[in-house]
Backbone atoms as SQL, in Angstrom:
CREATE TABLE atoms (id INTEGER PRIMARY KEY, chain TEXT, resi INTEGER, resn TEXT, atom TEXT, x REAL, y REAL, z REAL);
INSERT INTO atoms VALUES
  (1, 'A', 1, 'GLY', 'N', 80.404, 98.004, 143.442),
  (2, 'A', 1, 'GLY', 'CA', 80.920, 97.666, 142.140),
  (3, 'A', 1, 'GLY', 'C', 82.040, 96.642, 142.245),
  (4, 'A', 2, 'LYS', 'N', 82.650, 96.418, 141.122),
  (5, 'A', 2, 'LYS', 'CA', 83.757, 95.460, 141.068),
  (6, 'A', 2, 'LYS', 'C', 85.031, 96.127, 141.544),
  (7, 'A', 3, 'HIS', 'N', 85.905, 95.334, 142.113),
  (8, 'A', 3, 'HIS', 'CA', 87.214, 95.832, 142.489),
  (9, 'A', 3, 'HIS', 'C', 88.251, 94.968, 141.798),
  (10, 'A', 4, 'ARG', 'N', 89.420, 95.523, 141.627),
  (11, 'A', 4, 'ARG', 'CA', 90.473, 94.830, 140.909),
  (12, 'A', 4, 'ARG', 'C', 91.470, 94.250, 141.887),
  (13, 'A', 5, 'VAL', 'N', 91.844, 92.993, 141.650),
  (14, 'A', 5, 'VAL', 'CA', 92.829, 92.319, 142.482),
  (15, 'A', 5, 'VAL', 'C', 94.132, 92.244, 141.712),
  (16, 'A', 6, 'VAL', 'N', 95.212, 92.774, 142.280),
  (17, 'A', 6, 'VAL', 'CA', 96.524, 92.717, 141.655),
  (18, 'A', 6, 'VAL', 'C', 97.373, 91.747, 142.463),
  (19, 'A', 7, 'ILE', 'N', 97.859, 90.721, 141.794),
  (20, 'A', 7, 'ILE', 'CA', 98.686, 89.713, 142.457),
  (21, 'A', 7, 'ILE', 'C', 100.070, 89.783, 141.833),
  (22, 'A', 8, 'PRO', 'N', 101.043, 90.435, 142.497),
  (23, 'A', 8, 'PRO', 'CA', 102.355, 90.631, 141.894),
  (24, 'A', 8, 'PRO', 'C', 103.173, 89.350, 141.752),
  (25, 'A', 9, 'CYS', 'N', 103.056, 88.430, 142.656),
  (26, 'A', 9, 'CYS', 'CA', 103.815, 87.192, 142.606),
  (27, 'A', 9, 'CYS', 'C', 102.809, 86.042, 142.488),
  (28, 'A', 10, 'LEU', 'N', 102.732, 85.431, 141.319),
  (29, 'A', 10, 'LEU', 'CA', 101.684, 84.449, 141.089),
  (30, 'A', 10, 'LEU', 'C', 101.837, 83.218, 141.983),
  (31, 'A', 11, 'GLY', 'N', 102.934, 82.522, 141.856),
  (32, 'A', 11, 'GLY', 'CA', 103.157, 81.336, 142.676),
  (33, 'A', 11, 'GLY', 'C', 101.956, 80.412, 142.693),
  (34, 'A', 12, 'HIS', 'N', 101.432, 80.133, 143.870),
  (35, 'A', 12, 'HIS', 'CA', 100.293, 79.242, 144.000),
  (36, 'A', 12, 'HIS', 'C', 98.952, 79.952, 143.787),
  (37, 'A', 13, 'PHE', 'N', 98.987, 81.244, 143.460),
  (38, 'A', 13, 'PHE', 'CA', 97.764, 81.998, 143.179),
  (39, 'A', 13, 'PHE', 'C', 97.454, 82.053, 141.683),
  (40, 'A', 14, 'LYS', 'N', 98.163, 81.278, 140.887),
  (41, 'A', 14, 'LYS', 'CA', 98.023, 81.372, 139.435),
  (42, 'A', 14, 'LYS', 'C', 96.597, 81.088, 138.963),
  (43, 'A', 15, 'GLU', 'N', 95.953, 80.072, 139.502),
  (44, 'A', 15, 'GLU', 'CA', 94.584, 79.740, 139.099),
  (45, 'A', 15, 'GLU', 'C', 93.624, 80.879, 139.435),
  (46, 'A', 16, 'GLU', 'N', 93.780, 81.444, 140.626),
  (47, 'A', 16, 'GLU', 'CA', 92.924, 82.560, 141.033),
  (48, 'A', 16, 'GLU', 'C', 93.158, 83.770, 140.129),
  (49, 'A', 17, 'TYR', 'N', 94.422, 84.029, 139.804),
  (50, 'A', 17, 'TYR', 'CA', 94.755, 85.152, 138.931),
  (51, 'A', 17, 'TYR', 'C', 94.112, 84.987, 137.556),
  (52, 'A', 18, 'GLU', 'N', 94.197, 83.793, 136.985),
  (53, 'A', 18, 'GLU', 'CA', 93.618, 83.554, 135.667),
  (54, 'A', 18, 'GLU', 'C', 92.097, 83.721, 135.689),
  (55, 'A', 19, 'LYS', 'N', 91.462, 83.302, 136.767),
  (56, 'A', 19, 'LYS', 'CA', 90.016, 83.432, 136.886),
  (57, 'A', 19, 'LYS', 'C', 89.613, 84.902, 137.007),
  (58, 'A', 20, 'VAL', 'N', 90.342, 85.657, 137.830),
  (59, 'A', 20, 'VAL', 'CA', 90.008, 87.068, 138.062),
  (60, 'A', 20, 'VAL', 'C', 90.385, 87.921, 136.852),
  (61, 'A', 21, 'SER', 'N', 91.510, 87.628, 136.192),
  (62, 'A', 21, 'SER', 'CA', 91.981, 88.481, 135.102),
  (63, 'A', 21, 'SER', 'C', 91.088, 88.412, 133.871),
  (64, 'A', 22, 'LYS', 'N', 90.254, 87.394, 133.743),
  (65, 'A', 22, 'LYS', 'CA', 89.346, 87.308, 132.599),
  (66, 'A', 22, 'LYS', 'C', 88.235, 88.341, 132.681),
  (67, 'A', 23, 'LEU', 'N', 87.983, 88.894, 133.866),
  (68, 'A', 23, 'LEU', 'CA', 86.925, 89.870, 134.042),
  (69, 'A', 23, 'LEU', 'C', 87.309, 91.263, 133.556),
  (70, 'A', 24, 'TYR', 'N', 88.616, 91.517, 133.360),
  (71, 'A', 24, 'TYR', 'CA', 89.100, 92.855, 133.034),
  (72, 'A', 24, 'TYR', 'C', 89.815, 92.860, 131.689),
  (73, 'A', 25, 'MET', 'N', 89.839, 94.022, 131.067),
  (74, 'A', 25, 'MET', 'CA', 90.606, 94.203, 129.838),
  (75, 'A', 25, 'MET', 'C', 92.086, 94.235, 130.195),
  (76, 'A', 26, 'ASN', 'N', 92.920, 93.757, 129.268),
  (77, 'A', 26, 'ASN', 'CA', 94.349, 93.866, 129.544),
  (78, 'A', 26, 'ASN', 'C', 94.825, 95.271, 129.213),
  (79, 'A', 27, 'ASN', 'N', 95.981, 95.615, 129.685),
  (80, 'A', 27, 'ASN', 'CA', 96.483, 96.959, 129.457),
  (81, 'A', 27, 'ASN', 'C', 97.754, 96.935, 128.609),
  (82, 'A', 28, 'LYS', 'N', 97.814, 96.001, 127.693),
  (83, 'A', 28, 'LYS', 'CA', 98.968, 95.924, 126.805),
  (84, 'A', 28, 'LYS', 'C', 98.919, 97.058, 125.790),
  (85, 'A', 29, 'ILE', 'N', 100.104, 97.542, 125.468),
  (86, 'A', 29, 'ILE', 'CA', 100.238, 98.600, 124.479),
  (87, 'A', 29, 'ILE', 'C', 100.416, 97.948, 123.111),
  (88, 'A', 30, 'ARG', 'N', 99.687, 98.446, 122.124),
  (89, 'A', 30, 'ARG', 'CA', 99.828, 97.919, 120.760),
  (90, 'A', 30, 'ARG', 'C', 99.820, 99.096, 119.801),
  (91, 'A', 31, 'THR', 'N', 100.981, 99.393, 119.226),
  (92, 'A', 31, 'THR', 'CA', 101.089, 100.502, 118.283),
  (93, 'A', 31, 'THR', 'C', 101.284, 100.020, 116.853),
  (94, 'A', 32, 'THR', 'N', 101.277, 98.712, 116.635),
  (95, 'A', 32, 'THR', 'CA', 101.476, 98.198, 115.286),
  (96, 'A', 32, 'THR', 'C', 100.219, 98.381, 114.446),
  (97, 'A', 33, 'ARG', 'N', 100.413, 98.517, 113.149),
  (98, 'A', 33, 'ARG', 'CA', 99.290, 98.666, 112.236),
  (99, 'A', 33, 'ARG', 'C', 98.810, 97.326, 111.701),
  (100, 'A', 34, 'TYR', 'N', 99.740, 96.399, 111.538),
  (101, 'A', 34, 'TYR', 'CA', 99.447, 95.174, 110.804),
  (102, 'A', 34, 'TYR', 'C', 99.587, 93.943, 111.692),
  (103, 'A', 35, 'THR', 'N', 98.933, 92.869, 111.244),
  (104, 'A', 35, 'THR', 'CA', 99.200, 91.532, 111.759),
  (105, 'A', 35, 'THR', 'C', 99.683, 90.713, 110.565),
  (106, 'A', 36, 'LEU', 'N', 100.081, 89.487, 110.818),
  (107, 'A', 36, 'LEU', 'CA', 100.536, 88.654, 109.704),
  (108, 'A', 36, 'LEU', 'C', 99.409, 88.384, 108.709),
  (109, 'A', 37, 'LEU', 'N', 98.186, 88.302, 109.201),
  (110, 'A', 37, 'LEU', 'CA', 97.066, 87.986, 108.314),
  (111, 'A', 37, 'LEU', 'C', 96.602, 89.180, 107.482),
  (112, 'A', 38, 'ASN', 'N', 96.692, 90.384, 108.031),
  (113, 'A', 38, 'ASN', 'CA', 96.146, 91.521, 107.293),
  (114, 'A', 38, 'ASN', 'C', 97.217, 92.408, 106.671),
  (115, 'A', 39, 'PHE', 'N', 98.485, 91.988, 106.695),
  (116, 'A', 39, 'PHE', 'CA', 99.549, 92.864, 106.188),
  (117, 'A', 39, 'PHE', 'C', 99.371, 93.180, 104.709),
  (118, 'A', 40, 'LEU', 'N', 99.264, 92.161, 103.876),
  (119, 'A', 40, 'LEU', 'CA', 99.207, 92.393, 102.437),
  (120, 'A', 40, 'LEU', 'C', 97.957, 93.173, 102.015),
  (121, 'A', 41, 'PRO', 'N', 96.751, 92.756, 102.389),
  (122, 'A', 41, 'PRO', 'CA', 95.592, 93.539, 101.928),
  (123, 'A', 41, 'PRO', 'C', 95.555, 94.956, 102.486),
  (124, 'A', 42, 'ARG', 'N', 95.906, 95.113, 103.748),
  (125, 'A', 42, 'ARG', 'CA', 95.842, 96.452, 104.342),
  (126, 'A', 42, 'ARG', 'C', 96.922, 97.363, 103.771),
  (127, 'A', 43, 'ASN', 'N', 98.118, 96.796, 103.535),
  (128, 'A', 43, 'ASN', 'CA', 99.199, 97.591, 102.982),
  (129, 'A', 43, 'ASN', 'C', 98.872, 98.025, 101.553),
  (130, 'A', 44, 'LEU', 'N', 98.327, 97.117, 100.759),
  (131, 'A', 44, 'LEU', 'CA', 97.938, 97.492, 99.395),
  (132, 'A', 44, 'LEU', 'C', 96.823, 98.534, 99.410),
  (133, 'A', 45, 'PHE', 'N', 95.883, 98.384, 100.332),
  (134, 'A', 45, 'PHE', 'CA', 94.803, 99.360, 100.461),
  (135, 'A', 45, 'PHE', 'C', 95.371, 100.747, 100.762),
  (136, 'A', 46, 'GLU', 'N', 96.329, 100.822, 101.686),
  (137, 'A', 46, 'GLU', 'CA', 96.926, 102.110, 102.037),
  (138, 'A', 46, 'GLU', 'C', 97.753, 102.669, 100.891),
  (139, 'A', 47, 'GLN', 'N', 98.462, 101.789, 100.167),
  (140, 'A', 47, 'GLN', 'CA', 99.311, 102.277, 99.082),
  (141, 'A', 47, 'GLN', 'C', 98.505, 102.812, 97.906),
  (142, 'A', 48, 'PHE', 'N', 97.352, 102.206, 97.639),
  (143, 'A', 48, 'PHE', 'CA', 96.560, 102.682, 96.520),
  (144, 'A', 48, 'PHE', 'C', 95.723, 103.907, 96.869),
  (145, 'A', 49, 'HIS', 'N', 95.889, 104.441, 98.062),
  (146, 'A', 49, 'HIS', 'CA', 95.315, 105.741, 98.380),
  (147, 'A', 49, 'HIS', 'C', 96.223, 106.874, 97.901),
  (148, 'A', 50, 'ARG', 'N', 97.416, 106.527, 97.462),
  (149, 'A', 50, 'ARG', 'CA', 98.346, 107.513, 96.910),
  (150, 'A', 50, 'ARG', 'C', 98.034, 107.683, 95.423),
  (151, 'A', 51, 'VAL', 'N', 97.990, 108.919, 94.977),
  (152, 'A', 51, 'VAL', 'CA', 97.608, 109.224, 93.602),
  (153, 'A', 51, 'VAL', 'C', 98.620, 108.659, 92.614),
  (154, 'A', 52, 'ALA', 'N', 99.906, 108.697, 92.941),
  (155, 'A', 52, 'ALA', 'CA', 100.933, 108.198, 92.022),
  (156, 'A', 52, 'ALA', 'C', 100.754, 106.697, 91.766),
  (157, 'A', 53, 'ASN', 'N', 100.451, 105.941, 92.802),
  (158, 'A', 53, 'ASN', 'CA', 100.245, 104.503, 92.608),
  (159, 'A', 53, 'ASN', 'C', 98.999, 104.232, 91.781),
  (160, 'A', 54, 'LEU', 'N', 97.962, 105.014, 91.973),
  (161, 'A', 54, 'LEU', 'CA', 96.757, 104.861, 91.152),
  (162, 'A', 54, 'LEU', 'C', 97.048, 105.196, 89.687),
  (163, 'A', 55, 'TYR', 'N', 97.891, 106.190, 89.466),
  (164, 'A', 55, 'TYR', 'CA', 98.270, 106.556, 88.097),
  (165, 'A', 55, 'TYR', 'C', 98.994, 105.399, 87.417),
  (166, 'A', 56, 'PHE', 'N', 99.975, 104.804, 88.121),
  (167, 'A', 56, 'PHE', 'CA', 100.699, 103.679, 87.538),
  (168, 'A', 56, 'PHE', 'C', 99.784, 102.476, 87.329),
  (169, 'A', 57, 'LEU', 'N', 98.845, 102.254, 88.224),
  (170, 'A', 57, 'LEU', 'CA', 97.875, 101.173, 88.049),
  (171, 'A', 57, 'LEU', 'C', 97.002, 101.438, 86.821),
  (172, 'A', 58, 'PHE', 'N', 96.601, 102.679, 86.634),
  (173, 'A', 58, 'PHE', 'CA', 95.822, 103.049, 85.457),
  (174, 'A', 58, 'PHE', 'C', 96.609, 102.768, 84.182),
  (175, 'A', 59, 'LEU', 'N', 97.908, 103.090, 84.166),
  (176, 'A', 59, 'LEU', 'CA', 98.732, 102.808, 82.990),
  (177, 'A', 59, 'LEU', 'C', 98.837, 101.318, 82.724),
  (178, 'A', 60, 'VAL', 'N', 98.960, 100.527, 83.776),
  (179, 'A', 60, 'VAL', 'CA', 99.046, 99.078, 83.617),
  (180, 'A', 60, 'VAL', 'C', 97.747, 98.542, 83.020),
  (181, 'A', 61, 'VAL', 'N', 96.627, 98.963, 83.577),
  (182, 'A', 61, 'VAL', 'CA', 95.329, 98.493, 83.076),
  (183, 'A', 61, 'VAL', 'C', 95.107, 98.960, 81.644),
  (184, 'A', 62, 'LEU', 'N', 95.460, 100.196, 81.358),
  (185, 'A', 62, 'LEU', 'CA', 95.295, 100.736, 80.016),
  (186, 'A', 62, 'LEU', 'C', 96.168, 99.993, 79.005),
  (187, 'A', 63, 'ASN', 'N', 97.338, 99.576, 79.407),
  (188, 'A', 63, 'ASN', 'CA', 98.255, 98.878, 78.518),
  (189, 'A', 63, 'ASN', 'C', 97.784, 97.459, 78.206),
  (190, 'A', 64, 'TRP', 'N', 96.871, 96.924, 78.983),
  (191, 'A', 64, 'TRP', 'CA', 96.340, 95.590, 78.695),
  (192, 'A', 64, 'TRP', 'C', 95.256, 95.637, 77.622),
  (193, 'A', 65, 'VAL', 'N', 94.803, 96.819, 77.262),
  (194, 'A', 65, 'VAL', 'CA', 93.838, 96.969, 76.163),
  (195, 'A', 65, 'VAL', 'C', 94.638, 96.916, 74.857),
  (196, 'A', 66, 'PRO', 'N', 94.337, 95.973, 73.964),
  (197, 'A', 66, 'PRO', 'CA', 95.154, 95.800, 72.754),
  (198, 'A', 66, 'PRO', 'C', 95.219, 97.033, 71.848),
  (199, 'A', 67, 'VAL', 'N', 94.174, 97.817, 71.774),
  (200, 'A', 67, 'VAL', 'CA', 94.153, 98.984, 70.888),
  (201, 'A', 67, 'VAL', 'C', 95.103, 100.074, 71.393),
  (202, 'A', 68, 'VAL', 'N', 95.209, 100.228, 72.705),
  (203, 'A', 68, 'VAL', 'CA', 95.980, 101.313, 73.305),
  (204, 'A', 68, 'VAL', 'C', 97.401, 100.885, 73.660),
  (205, 'A', 69, 'GLU', 'N', 97.696, 99.612, 73.591),
  (206, 'A', 69, 'GLU', 'CA', 98.975, 99.078, 74.061),
  (207, 'A', 69, 'GLU', 'C', 100.160, 99.836, 73.464),
  (208, 'A', 70, 'ALA', 'N', 100.938, 100.490, 74.329),
  (209, 'A', 70, 'ALA', 'CA', 102.082, 101.270, 73.892),
  (210, 'A', 70, 'ALA', 'C', 103.388, 100.518, 74.132),
  (211, 'A', 71, 'PHE', 'N', 103.476, 99.783, 75.225),
  (212, 'A', 71, 'PHE', 'CA', 104.674, 99.035, 75.580),
  (213, 'A', 71, 'PHE', 'C', 104.289, 97.577, 75.757),
  (214, 'A', 72, 'GLN', 'N', 105.282, 96.769, 76.051),
  (215, 'A', 72, 'GLN', 'CA', 104.968, 95.397, 76.425),
  (216, 'A', 72, 'GLN', 'C', 104.267, 95.432, 77.777),
  (217, 'A', 73, 'LYS', 'N', 103.325, 94.529, 77.959),
  (218, 'A', 73, 'LYS', 'CA', 102.505, 94.545, 79.173),
  (219, 'A', 73, 'LYS', 'C', 103.341, 94.376, 80.433),
  (220, 'A', 74, 'GLU', 'N', 104.335, 93.503, 80.366),
  (221, 'A', 74, 'GLU', 'CA', 105.157, 93.225, 81.552),
  (222, 'A', 74, 'GLU', 'C', 106.021, 94.427, 81.936),
  (223, 'A', 75, 'ILE', 'N', 106.507, 95.160, 80.960),
  (224, 'A', 75, 'ILE', 'CA', 107.374, 96.305, 81.246),
  (225, 'A', 75, 'ILE', 'C', 106.594, 97.408, 81.952),
  (226, 'A', 76, 'THR', 'N', 105.347, 97.576, 81.612),
  (227, 'A', 76, 'THR', 'CA', 104.530, 98.607, 82.244),
  (228, 'A', 76, 'THR', 'C', 104.280, 98.285, 83.714),
  (229, 'A', 77, 'MET', 'N', 104.247, 97.005, 84.053),
  (230, 'A', 77, 'MET', 'CA', 103.973, 96.608, 85.433),
  (231, 'A', 77, 'MET', 'C', 105.201, 96.728, 86.344),
  (232, 'A', 78, 'LEU', 'N', 106.401, 96.728, 85.777),
  (233, 'A', 78, 'LEU', 'CA', 107.617, 96.743, 86.593),
  (234, 'A', 78, 'LEU', 'C', 107.719, 97.940, 87.546),
  (235, 'A', 79, 'PRO', 'N', 107.505, 99.177, 87.094),
  (236, 'A', 79, 'PRO', 'CA', 107.619, 100.297, 88.050),
  (237, 'A', 79, 'PRO', 'C', 106.626, 100.191, 89.201),
  (238, 'A', 80, 'LEU', 'N', 105.384, 99.802, 88.892),
  (239, 'A', 80, 'LEU', 'CA', 104.365, 99.687, 89.936),
  (240, 'A', 80, 'LEU', 'C', 104.725, 98.588, 90.926),
  (241, 'A', 81, 'ILE', 'N', 105.112, 97.430, 90.430),
  (242, 'A', 81, 'ILE', 'CA', 105.479, 96.324, 91.318),
  (243, 'A', 81, 'ILE', 'C', 106.708, 96.681, 92.147),
  (244, 'A', 82, 'GLY', 'N', 107.671, 97.354, 91.518),
  (245, 'A', 82, 'GLY', 'CA', 108.869, 97.767, 92.251),
  (246, 'A', 82, 'GLY', 'C', 108.563, 98.720, 93.391),
  (247, 'A', 83, 'VAL', 'N', 107.762, 99.736, 93.091),
  (248, 'A', 83, 'VAL', 'CA', 107.405, 100.727, 94.120),
  (249, 'A', 83, 'VAL', 'C', 106.589, 100.080, 95.233),
  (250, 'A', 84, 'LEU', 'N', 105.599, 99.256, 94.859),
  (251, 'A', 84, 'LEU', 'CA', 104.775, 98.596, 95.876),
  (252, 'A', 84, 'LEU', 'C', 105.603, 97.681, 96.757),
  (253, 'A', 85, 'THR', 'N', 106.544, 96.964, 96.183),
  (254, 'A', 85, 'THR', 'CA', 107.392, 96.054, 96.956),
  (255, 'A', 85, 'THR', 'C', 108.298, 96.808, 97.915),
  (256, 'A', 86, 'ILE', 'N', 108.931, 97.853, 97.426),
  (257, 'A', 86, 'ILE', 'CA', 109.845, 98.630, 98.284),
  (258, 'A', 86, 'ILE', 'C', 109.091, 99.255, 99.455),
  (259, 'A', 87, 'ILE', 'N', 107.938, 99.839, 99.180),
  (260, 'A', 87, 'ILE', 'CA', 107.160, 100.468, 100.250),
  (261, 'A', 87, 'ILE', 'C', 106.627, 99.421, 101.224),
  (262, 'A', 88, 'ALA', 'N', 106.227, 98.238, 100.710),
  (263, 'A', 88, 'ALA', 'CA', 105.729, 97.179, 101.593),
  (264, 'A', 88, 'ALA', 'C', 106.836, 96.676, 102.509),
  (265, 'A', 89, 'VAL', 'N', 108.044, 96.510, 101.982),
  (266, 'A', 89, 'VAL', 'CA', 109.171, 96.072, 102.824),
  (267, 'A', 89, 'VAL', 'C', 109.471, 97.124, 103.888),
  (268, 'A', 90, 'LYS', 'N', 109.486, 98.398, 103.482),
  (269, 'A', 90, 'LYS', 'CA', 109.743, 99.484, 104.445),
  (270, 'A', 90, 'LYS', 'C', 108.683, 99.506, 105.547),
  (271, 'A', 91, 'ASP', 'N', 107.409, 99.418, 105.159),
  (272, 'A', 91, 'ASP', 'CA', 106.329, 99.421, 106.142),
  (273, 'A', 91, 'ASP', 'C', 106.398, 98.197, 107.052),
  (274, 'A', 92, 'GLY', 'N', 106.736, 97.051, 106.481),
  (275, 'A', 92, 'GLY', 'CA', 106.856, 95.831, 107.280),
  (276, 'A', 92, 'GLY', 'C', 107.977, 95.933, 108.308),
  (277, 'A', 93, 'LEU', 'N', 109.120, 96.479, 107.909),
  (278, 'A', 93, 'LEU', 'CA', 110.237, 96.639, 108.850),
  (279, 'A', 93, 'LEU', 'C', 109.900, 97.649, 109.944),
  (280, 'A', 94, 'GLU', 'N', 109.250, 98.742, 109.582),
  (281, 'A', 94, 'GLU', 'CA', 108.845, 99.729, 110.589),
  (282, 'A', 94, 'GLU', 'C', 107.855, 99.130, 111.578),
  (283, 'A', 95, 'ASP', 'N', 106.904, 98.362, 111.067),
  (284, 'A', 95, 'ASP', 'CA', 105.900, 97.761, 111.934),
  (285, 'A', 95, 'ASP', 'C', 106.526, 96.702, 112.837),
  (286, 'A', 96, 'TYR', 'N', 107.504, 95.968, 112.318),
  (287, 'A', 96, 'TYR', 'CA', 108.184, 94.967, 113.134),
  (288, 'A', 96, 'TYR', 'C', 108.975, 95.634, 114.261),
  (289, 'A', 97, 'SER', 'N', 109.604, 96.771, 113.972),
  (290, 'A', 97, 'SER', 'CA', 110.327, 97.471, 115.041),
  (291, 'A', 97, 'SER', 'C', 109.349, 98.007, 116.089),
  (292, 'A', 98, 'ARG', 'N', 108.161, 98.456, 115.668),
  (293, 'A', 98, 'ARG', 'CA', 107.136, 98.867, 116.633),
  (294, 'A', 98, 'ARG', 'C', 106.689, 97.682, 117.489),
  (295, 'A', 99, 'TYR', 'N', 106.541, 96.520, 116.852),
  (296, 'A', 99, 'TYR', 'CA', 106.141, 95.307, 117.572),
  (297, 'A', 99, 'TYR', 'C', 107.180, 94.948, 118.634),
  (298, 'A', 100, 'LYS', 'N', 108.465, 95.010, 118.283),
  (299, 'A', 100, 'LYS', 'CA', 109.516, 94.696, 119.257),
  (300, 'A', 100, 'LYS', 'C', 109.515, 95.695, 120.408),
  (301, 'A', 101, 'MET', 'N', 109.300, 96.980, 120.110),
  (302, 'A', 101, 'MET', 'CA', 109.263, 97.997, 121.156),
  (303, 'A', 101, 'MET', 'C', 108.043, 97.788, 122.061),
  (304, 'A', 102, 'ASP', 'N', 106.885, 97.463, 121.478),
  (305, 'A', 102, 'ASP', 'CA', 105.690, 97.178, 122.275),
  (306, 'A', 102, 'ASP', 'C', 105.926, 95.987, 123.192),
  (307, 'A', 103, 'LYS', 'N', 106.560, 94.957, 122.667),
  (308, 'A', 103, 'LYS', 'CA', 106.839, 93.755, 123.457),
  (309, 'A', 103, 'LYS', 'C', 107.769, 94.089, 124.616),
  (310, 'A', 104, 'GLN', 'N', 108.763, 94.917, 124.353),
  (311, 'A', 104, 'GLN', 'CA', 109.695, 95.323, 125.401),
  (312, 'A', 104, 'GLN', 'C', 108.978, 96.130, 126.485),
  (313, 'A', 105, 'ILE', 'N', 108.122, 97.046, 126.085),
  (314, 'A', 105, 'ILE', 'CA', 107.406, 97.873, 127.058),
  (315, 'A', 105, 'ILE', 'C', 106.399, 97.033, 127.846),
  (316, 'A', 106, 'ASN', 'N', 105.709, 96.124, 127.177),
  (317, 'A', 106, 'ASN', 'CA', 104.707, 95.306, 127.852),
  (318, 'A', 106, 'ASN', 'C', 105.312, 94.297, 128.828),
  (319, 'A', 107, 'ASN', 'N', 106.587, 93.983, 128.669),
  (320, 'A', 107, 'ASN', 'CA', 107.226, 93.019, 129.554),
  (321, 'A', 107, 'ASN', 'C', 108.095, 93.664, 130.631),
  (322, 'A', 108, 'LEU', 'N', 107.960, 94.962, 130.812),
  (323, 'A', 108, 'LEU', 'CA', 108.715, 95.645, 131.853),
  (324, 'A', 108, 'LEU', 'C', 108.225, 95.193, 133.238),
  (325, 'A', 109, 'VAL', 'N', 109.146, 95.093, 134.155),
  (326, 'A', 109, 'VAL', 'CA', 108.785, 94.748, 135.541),
  (327, 'A', 109, 'VAL', 'C', 108.252, 96.017, 136.197),
  (328, 'A', 110, 'THR', 'N', 107.131, 95.897, 136.852),
  (329, 'A', 110, 'THR', 'CA', 106.526, 97.038, 137.512),
  (330, 'A', 110, 'THR', 'C', 106.385, 96.789, 139.001),
  (331, 'A', 111, 'LYS', 'N', 106.289, 97.839, 139.721),
  (332, 'A', 111, 'LYS', 'CA', 106.076, 97.732, 141.167),
  (333, 'A', 111, 'LYS', 'C', 104.642, 98.123, 141.470),
  (334, 'A', 112, 'VAL', 'N', 104.022, 97.397, 142.372),
  (335, 'A', 112, 'VAL', 'CA', 102.657, 97.681, 142.780),
  (336, 'A', 112, 'VAL', 'C', 102.702, 98.138, 144.234),
  (337, 'A', 113, 'TYR', 'N', 102.205, 99.328, 144.467),
  (338, 'A', 113, 'TYR', 'CA', 102.189, 99.863, 145.834),
  (339, 'A', 113, 'TYR', 'C', 100.791, 99.712, 146.410),
  (340, 'A', 114, 'ASN', 'N', 100.760, 99.319, 147.639),
  (341, 'A', 114, 'ASN', 'CA', 99.478, 99.148, 148.331),
  (342, 'A', 114, 'ASN', 'C', 99.472, 100.113, 149.511),
  (343, 'A', 115, 'ARG', 'N', 98.430, 100.871, 149.659),
  (344, 'A', 115, 'ARG', 'CA', 98.357, 101.826, 150.761),
  (345, 'A', 115, 'ARG', 'C', 98.191, 101.049, 152.002);
């Protein structure tokens, strides 16, 4: 079978390392939920799984119907937008701290022992 080559000091072995390392999966730790591209859609998807947010969304949609309109349309949207924004900022900050911790752990210096 295949064997793995570990080269602790790249130096002039960099080309060989890059060629060999493409054959194996990396072992980086990733605990973050979001990327920059999927933050907004994924965060909104997760937030609308909460019943309270769905209730406020229902009120907003219902208030856009002229027959049922109880308040001004913009006022009905404020609580929902406020809650979604606060939770999105909180989730973004938590995910960023996870990203920094993952980066710190992935860049730790390790020792390789050879029998």
